[in-house]
Amino acid sequence: APAVFTEAEFYQQSFNPRAYLEEYYSLSDSREWAVVFLKQNLRSLHKMFSLDEVRGDTLIDVGCGPTIYQLLSACEHFQEITALDYTDQNRRELEKWLKNEAGAFDWVPVVKYVCELEGDREKWAEKQEKLRKKVKQVLKCDVTKANPTGPMSLPPADCIVSTLCLEGACKDLPTFRSALRNIGTLVKPGGHLVMVTVLRETYYAFNNQVFSCLSLEKHEVKEAVEAAGFEVKFSEEQPTTVHDDCTNCSGVLSLVARRCPSAN
Ligand code: SAH
């Protein structure tokens, strides 16, 4: 495990989007635990975005990284999506896929799996097109800033989704709690937060780079979400079993919360 916190600038210097995608999102048989981890998260996202109240026009993905899996169920229920991430190379890698450029990562196996969850595996090409059309912009953000997209201000969205970002971006629990307040300003009062967070993880590694992670318990995440002005509507912890030393997480928390209507 890294002795020090790996800050956003370390992500900018060292996070290799391609290696990350190959390591965690290739659904290849040689990475058995990563396949289980991804499929479990896809099922959770499918379940959370199937909730009747998680609907609207606009969705913001906070800390999108180079990935799209977190938007596959979401894009059926929102019209316009904005994706945010700190690092240039991750936003670039995402744009590559959105523009269907040569050399973009192949998400087809993942898209097919989500279509299967939704009842029709044959719709994968249609879904890819739908998502490509709905993601309108990919912008820089820093979740540790009071206005994460500053100096620009985005109109608050009906929903925000954030997967596997805050626990990596925050050095301690107070920073995690303030990051939730920061990203909370991106969602309208009465709107929703959909989150997937690893629990009890202190590091993850790929491509010979080690990234630090804030070790969180379920109750700490829920309390931070509530303190940021949200009411938790759904939460579910699932165990993870990792068989190699690329990470030490032992659970994943999926959570849906509603921003209090009176928040401002
Ligand atoms: N959401 C993706 C990527 C997670 S990797 C997934 O589910 O796989 C963590 C991401 O957090 C990286 O893309 C990194 O660039 C981003 N990140 C790290 N620090 C950040 C910060 N301070 N503000 C915003 N994003 C940050």
Tab-separated table of C-alpha atoms and ligand atoms in Angstrom:
chain	number	residue	atom	x	y	z
A	1	ALA	CA	0.000	0.000	0.000
A	2	PRO	CA	1.243	3.496	-0.718
A	3	ALA	CA	2.554	5.289	2.343
A	4	VAL	CA	1.166	8.582	1.112
A	5	PHE	CA	-2.054	9.849	-0.321
A	6	THR	CA	-1.991	9.933	-4.132
A	7	GLU	CA	-3.507	13.272	-5.004
A	8	ALA	CA	-5.272	14.445	-8.137
A	9	GLU	CA	-1.997	15.582	-9.703
A	10	PHE	CA	-0.652	12.043	-9.314
A	11	TYR	CA	-3.670	10.805	-11.295
A	12	GLN	CA	-2.868	13.380	-13.969
A	13	GLN	CA	0.767	12.185	-14.109
A	14	SER	CA	0.379	8.449	-13.663
A	15	PHE	CA	-3.126	7.156	-14.370
A	16	ASN	CA	-3.010	5.222	-17.607
A	17	PRO	CA	-6.593	4.957	-18.906
A	18	ARG	CA	-5.864	2.155	-21.321
A	19	ALA	CA	-4.181	-0.027	-18.687
A	20	TYR	CA	-7.021	0.684	-16.233
A	21	LEU	CA	-9.613	-0.387	-18.791
A	22	GLU	CA	-7.752	-3.565	-19.708
A	23	GLU	CA	-7.241	-4.459	-16.071
A	24	TYR	CA	-10.747	-3.890	-14.751
A	25	TYR	CA	-13.193	-3.686	-17.650
A	26	SER	CA	-12.201	-6.257	-20.262
A	27	LEU	CA	-14.522	-9.030	-18.956
A	28	SER	CA	-11.738	-11.452	-19.781
A	29	ASP	CA	-11.672	-14.874	-18.146
A	30	SER	CA	-8.123	-14.367	-16.941
A	31	ARG	CA	-9.325	-11.715	-14.492
A	32	GLU	CA	-11.934	-13.667	-12.659
A	33	TRP	CA	-12.437	-11.401	-9.651
A	34	ALA	CA	-12.553	-8.276	-11.817
A	35	VAL	CA	-15.312	-9.881	-13.882
A	36	VAL	CA	-17.301	-10.686	-10.755
A	37	PHE	CA	-16.719	-7.158	-9.407
A	38	LEU	CA	-17.810	-5.475	-12.637
A	39	LYS	CA	-20.906	-7.638	-13.133
A	40	GLN	CA	-21.955	-7.061	-9.548
A	41	ASN	CA	-21.654	-3.293	-10.030
A	42	LEU	CA	-23.551	-3.438	-13.311
A	43	ARG	CA	-26.391	-5.306	-11.590
A	44	SER	CA	-26.451	-2.732	-8.771
A	45	LEU	CA	-26.531	0.169	-11.230
A	46	HIS	CA	-29.304	-1.562	-13.170
A	47	LYS	CA	-31.279	-1.967	-9.973
A	48	MET	CA	-30.732	1.618	-8.785
A	49	PHE	CA	-31.560	3.217	-12.135
A	50	SER	CA	-34.720	1.077	-12.280
A	51	LEU	CA	-36.138	2.931	-9.260
A	52	ASP	CA	-39.153	4.978	-10.357
A	53	GLU	CA	-38.010	8.217	-8.782
A	54	VAL	CA	-34.553	8.122	-10.383
A	55	ARG	CA	-35.661	9.889	-13.572
A	56	GLY	CA	-35.248	13.258	-15.229
A	57	ASP	CA	-33.701	15.305	-17.980
A	58	THR	CA	-30.152	15.829	-16.868
A	59	LEU	CA	-27.491	13.592	-15.332
A	60	ILE	CA	-23.935	14.450	-14.280
A	61	ASP	CA	-21.312	11.707	-13.883
A	62	VAL	CA	-18.704	12.788	-11.331
A	63	GLY	CA	-15.226	11.263	-11.712
A	64	CYS	CA	-16.212	9.337	-14.836
A	65	GLY	CA	-12.654	8.209	-15.559
A	66	PRO	CA	-12.284	6.592	-18.988
A	67	THR	CA	-15.353	4.387	-18.411
A	68	ILE	CA	-18.965	4.224	-19.620
A	69	TYR	CA	-20.342	1.177	-17.785
A	70	GLN	CA	-21.866	3.427	-15.083
A	71	LEU	CA	-23.974	5.189	-17.736
A	72	LEU	CA	-25.406	2.163	-19.524
A	73	SER	CA	-28.506	1.742	-17.365
A	74	ALA	CA	-28.656	5.465	-16.583
A	75	CYS	CA	-28.951	6.536	-20.221
A	76	GLU	CA	-32.377	4.890	-20.483
A	77	HIS	CA	-33.784	7.358	-17.929
A	78	PHE	CA	-32.075	10.693	-18.643
A	79	GLN	CA	-31.900	12.820	-21.779
A	80	GLU	CA	-28.679	14.775	-21.407
A	81	ILE	CA	-25.514	13.582	-19.724
A	82	THR	CA	-22.442	15.557	-18.670
A	83	ALA	CA	-19.330	13.604	-17.679
A	84	LEU	CA	-16.704	15.126	-15.363
A	85	ASP	CA	-13.190	14.037	-14.458
A	86	TYR	CA	-9.978	15.585	-13.210
A	87	THR	CA	-7.494	14.057	-15.621
A	88	ASP	CA	-7.071	15.075	-19.249
A	89	GLN	CA	-6.164	11.588	-20.450
A	90	ASN	CA	-9.269	10.011	-18.949
A	91	ARG	CA	-11.575	12.578	-20.508
A	92	ARG	CA	-9.742	12.078	-23.811
A	93	GLU	CA	-10.105	8.285	-23.625
A	94	LEU	CA	-13.844	8.675	-22.985
A	95	GLU	CA	-14.199	11.097	-25.916
A	96	LYS	CA	-12.478	8.558	-28.135
A	97	TRP	CA	-15.243	6.065	-27.446
A	98	LEU	CA	-18.000	8.679	-27.676
A	99	LYS	CA	-16.761	9.705	-31.122
A	100	ASN	CA	-16.315	6.085	-32.132
A	101	GLU	CA	-12.699	6.753	-33.034
A	102	ALA	CA	-10.320	4.036	-34.180
A	103	GLY	CA	-8.533	2.498	-31.205
A	104	ALA	CA	-11.295	3.281	-28.692
A	105	PHE	CA	-11.836	0.696	-25.960
A	106	ASP	CA	-14.229	-2.117	-26.862
A	107	TRP	CA	-17.188	-1.925	-24.482
A	108	VAL	CA	-19.387	-4.300	-26.501
A	109	PRO	CA	-19.189	-7.261	-24.083
A	110	VAL	CA	-20.164	-4.957	-21.200
A	111	VAL	CA	-22.958	-3.288	-23.182
A	112	LYS	CA	-24.314	-6.733	-24.111
A	113	TYR	CA	-24.325	-7.805	-20.469
A	114	VAL	CA	-26.355	-4.727	-19.460
A	115	CYS	CA	-28.778	-5.258	-22.364
A	116	GLU	CA	-29.241	-8.810	-21.114
A	117	LEU	CA	-30.082	-7.451	-17.627
A	118	GLU	CA	-32.611	-5.165	-19.291
A	119	GLY	CA	-34.146	-8.101	-21.128
A	120	ASP	CA	-32.810	-7.919	-24.674
A	121	ARG	CA	-29.169	-8.691	-25.431
A	122	GLU	CA	-29.737	-7.849	-29.096
A	123	LYS	CA	-30.211	-4.155	-28.353
A	124	TRP	CA	-26.533	-3.503	-27.655
A	125	ALA	CA	-25.782	-1.505	-30.811
A	126	GLU	CA	-28.850	0.654	-30.245
A	127	LYS	CA	-27.827	1.313	-26.644
A	128	GLN	CA	-24.298	2.312	-27.644
A	129	GLU	CA	-25.729	4.808	-30.113
A	130	LYS	CA	-28.176	6.147	-27.553
A	131	LEU	CA	-25.416	6.723	-25.001
A	132	ARG	CA	-23.100	8.329	-27.558
A	133	LYS	CA	-25.859	10.795	-28.454
A	134	LYS	CA	-26.808	11.602	-24.879
A	135	VAL	CA	-23.367	12.484	-23.525
A	136	LYS	CA	-23.262	16.171	-24.465
A	137	GLN	CA	-20.062	17.270	-22.779
A	138	VAL	CA	-16.987	15.953	-20.988
A	139	LEU	CA	-15.487	18.522	-18.627
A	140	LYS	CA	-12.777	18.929	-16.036
A	141	CYS	CA	-13.719	18.847	-12.368
A	142	ASP	CA	-12.137	18.667	-8.947
A	143	VAL	CA	-14.361	17.205	-6.238
A	144	THR	CA	-12.270	18.839	-3.517
A	145	LYS	CA	-13.299	22.317	-4.720
A	146	ALA	CA	-16.446	24.026	-3.419
A	147	ASN	CA	-17.451	24.481	-7.053
A	148	PRO	CA	-16.135	21.261	-8.629
A	149	THR	CA	-16.362	22.637	-12.185
A	150	GLY	CA	-15.027	26.121	-11.357
A	151	PRO	CA	-14.597	28.667	-12.740
A	152	MET	CA	-17.495	27.392	-14.842
A	153	SER	CA	-20.843	26.711	-13.139
A	154	LEU	CA	-23.122	23.969	-14.392
A	155	PRO	CA	-26.885	24.167	-13.944
A	156	PRO	CA	-27.778	21.657	-11.198
A	157	ALA	CA	-28.856	18.304	-12.628
A	158	ASP	CA	-31.773	15.999	-11.815
A	159	CYS	CA	-29.308	13.304	-10.812
A	160	ILE	CA	-25.607	12.733	-10.240
A	161	VAL	CA	-23.832	9.403	-10.430
A	162	SER	CA	-20.371	8.722	-9.038
A	163	THR	CA	-18.573	5.397	-9.111
A	164	LEU	CA	-15.260	4.558	-7.454
A	165	CYS	CA	-14.122	8.188	-7.412
A	166	LEU	CA	-14.450	9.905	-4.037
A	167	GLU	CA	-12.664	7.192	-2.061
A	168	GLY	CA	-9.644	7.663	-4.315
A	169	ALA	CA	-9.860	11.447	-4.476
A	170	CYS	CA	-10.147	12.133	-0.739
A	171	LYS	CA	-7.294	11.818	1.715
A	172	ASP	CA	-9.365	11.524	4.882
A	173	LEU	CA	-12.932	11.376	6.153
A	174	PRO	CA	-13.354	15.161	6.568
A	175	THR	CA	-12.269	15.632	2.931
A	176	PHE	CA	-14.677	12.874	1.849
A	177	ARG	CA	-17.500	14.575	3.719
A	178	SER	CA	-16.741	17.948	2.186
A	179	ALA	CA	-16.404	16.395	-1.297
A	180	LEU	CA	-19.947	15.047	-0.906
A	181	ARG	CA	-21.139	18.544	-0.041
A	182	ASN	CA	-19.258	19.892	-3.064
A	183	ILE	CA	-20.727	17.438	-5.534
A	184	GLY	CA	-24.105	17.829	-3.832
A	185	THR	CA	-24.276	21.343	-5.297
A	186	LEU	CA	-24.314	19.755	-8.765
A	187	VAL	CA	-27.751	18.217	-8.120
A	188	LYS	CA	-31.080	20.026	-7.753
A	189	PRO	CA	-32.871	19.986	-4.416
A	190	GLY	CA	-35.154	16.945	-4.664
A	191	GLY	CA	-32.797	15.324	-7.197
A	192	HIS	CA	-30.857	12.096	-6.700
A	193	LEU	CA	-27.361	10.833	-6.011
A	194	VAL	CA	-26.419	7.337	-7.209
A	195	MET	CA	-23.135	6.114	-5.816
A	196	VAL	CA	-20.933	3.020	-5.913
A	197	THR	CA	-18.063	3.002	-3.402
A	198	VAL	CA	-15.560	0.363	-2.341
A	199	LEU	CA	-15.300	-0.372	1.371
A	200	ARG	CA	-12.231	-1.035	3.527
A	201	GLU	CA	-9.791	-0.500	0.672
A	202	THR	CA	-6.490	1.252	1.259
A	203	TYR	CA	-4.993	0.897	-2.240
A	204	TYR	CA	-5.521	-0.338	-5.758
A	205	ALA	CA	-2.893	-0.983	-8.355
A	206	PHE	CA	-2.551	-1.560	-12.071
A	207	ASN	CA	0.170	-1.047	-14.616
A	208	ASN	CA	2.779	-1.017	-11.805
A	209	GLN	CA	1.205	2.094	-10.272
A	210	VAL	CA	-0.306	2.099	-6.820
A	211	PHE	CA	-3.119	4.508	-5.916
A	212	SER	CA	-4.178	5.246	-2.376
A	213	CYS	CA	-7.761	4.813	-1.252
A	214	LEU	CA	-9.625	6.109	1.761
A	215	SER	CA	-10.763	3.111	3.790
A	216	LEU	CA	-14.486	3.542	4.457
A	217	GLU	CA	-17.150	1.693	6.393
A	218	LYS	CA	-20.736	1.613	5.224
A	219	HIS	CA	-21.964	3.773	8.110
A	220	GLU	CA	-19.311	6.408	7.399
A	221	VAL	CA	-20.454	6.729	3.802
A	222	LYS	CA	-24.130	6.936	4.793
A	223	GLU	CA	-23.420	9.528	7.477
A	224	ALA	CA	-21.388	11.638	5.061
A	225	VAL	CA	-24.192	11.486	2.485
A	226	GLU	CA	-26.733	12.554	5.110
A	227	ALA	CA	-24.510	15.328	6.430
A	228	ALA	CA	-24.279	16.651	2.866
A	229	GLY	CA	-28.042	17.189	2.848
A	230	PHE	CA	-29.275	13.932	1.354
A	231	GLU	CA	-31.736	11.342	2.556
A	232	VAL	CA	-30.596	7.766	1.863
A	233	LYS	CA	-33.307	5.887	-0.030
A	234	PHE	CA	-31.500	2.660	-0.852
A	235	SER	CA	-28.231	1.105	0.172
A	236	GLU	CA	-26.786	-2.323	-0.259
A	237	GLU	CA	-23.401	-3.732	0.656
A	238	GLN	CA	-21.955	-6.612	-1.273
A	239	PRO	CA	-18.834	-8.524	-0.349
A	240	THR	CA	-15.892	-8.668	-2.727
A	241	THR	CA	-13.330	-11.404	-2.824
A	242	VAL	CA	-10.076	-10.393	-4.417
A	243	HIS	CA	-7.575	-13.138	-5.074
A	244	ASP	CA	-4.546	-11.118	-5.987
A	245	ASP	CA	-2.733	-8.143	-4.535
A	246	CYS	CA	-3.957	-5.470	-6.966
A	247	THR	CA	-6.387	-4.198	-4.327
A	248	ASN	CA	-7.527	-5.016	-0.793
A	249	CYS	CA	-11.176	-3.917	-0.799
A	250	SER	CA	-13.597	-6.240	0.954
A	251	GLY	CA	-16.943	-4.799	-0.044
A	252	VAL	CA	-18.850	-2.483	-2.341
A	253	LEU	CA	-21.591	-0.131	-1.251
A	254	SER	CA	-24.303	0.905	-3.700
A	255	LEU	CA	-26.440	3.788	-2.584
A	256	VAL	CA	-29.266	6.034	-3.778
A	257	ALA	CA	-30.040	9.249	-1.908
A	258	ARG	CA	-32.353	12.187	-2.491
A	259	ARG	CA	-31.166	15.737	-1.969
A	260	CYS	CA	-33.455	17.375	0.561
A	261	PRO	CA	-36.000	19.536	-1.267
A	262	SER	CA	-35.278	22.440	1.070
A	263	ALA	CA	-31.499	22.382	0.402
A	264	ASN	CA	-29.997	25.336	-1.390
B	1	SAH	N1	-15.739	6.233	-12.443
B	1	SAH	C1	-14.723	5.397	-13.068
B	1	SAH	C2	-13.296	5.852	-12.750
B	1	SAH	C3	-12.840	5.649	-11.326
B	1	SAH	S1	-11.063	5.883	-11.175
B	1	SAH	C4	-14.971	3.951	-12.689
B	1	SAH	O1	-16.002	3.646	-12.083
B	1	SAH	O2	-14.166	3.098	-13.021
B	1	SAH	C5	-11.007	7.343	-10.180
B	1	SAH	C6	-11.196	8.591	-11.008
B	1	SAH	O3	-11.242	9.712	-10.114
B	1	SAH	C7	-10.068	8.866	-11.995
B	1	SAH	O4	-10.611	9.009	-13.283
B	1	SAH	C8	-9.452	10.177	-11.508
B	1	SAH	O5	-9.022	11.006	-12.571
B	1	SAH	C9	-10.601	10.809	-10.765
B	1	SAH	N2	-10.175	11.762	-9.731
B	1	SAH	C10	-9.160	11.667	-8.844
B	1	SAH	N3	-9.102	12.756	-8.065
B	1	SAH	C11	-10.116	13.574	-8.465
B	1	SAH	C12	-10.583	14.855	-8.039
B	1	SAH	N4	-9.989	15.517	-7.040
B	1	SAH	N5	-11.650	15.384	-8.661
B	1	SAH	C13	-12.269	14.703	-9.671
B	1	SAH	N6	-11.871	13.506	-10.123
B	1	SAH	C14	-10.802	12.942	-9.524
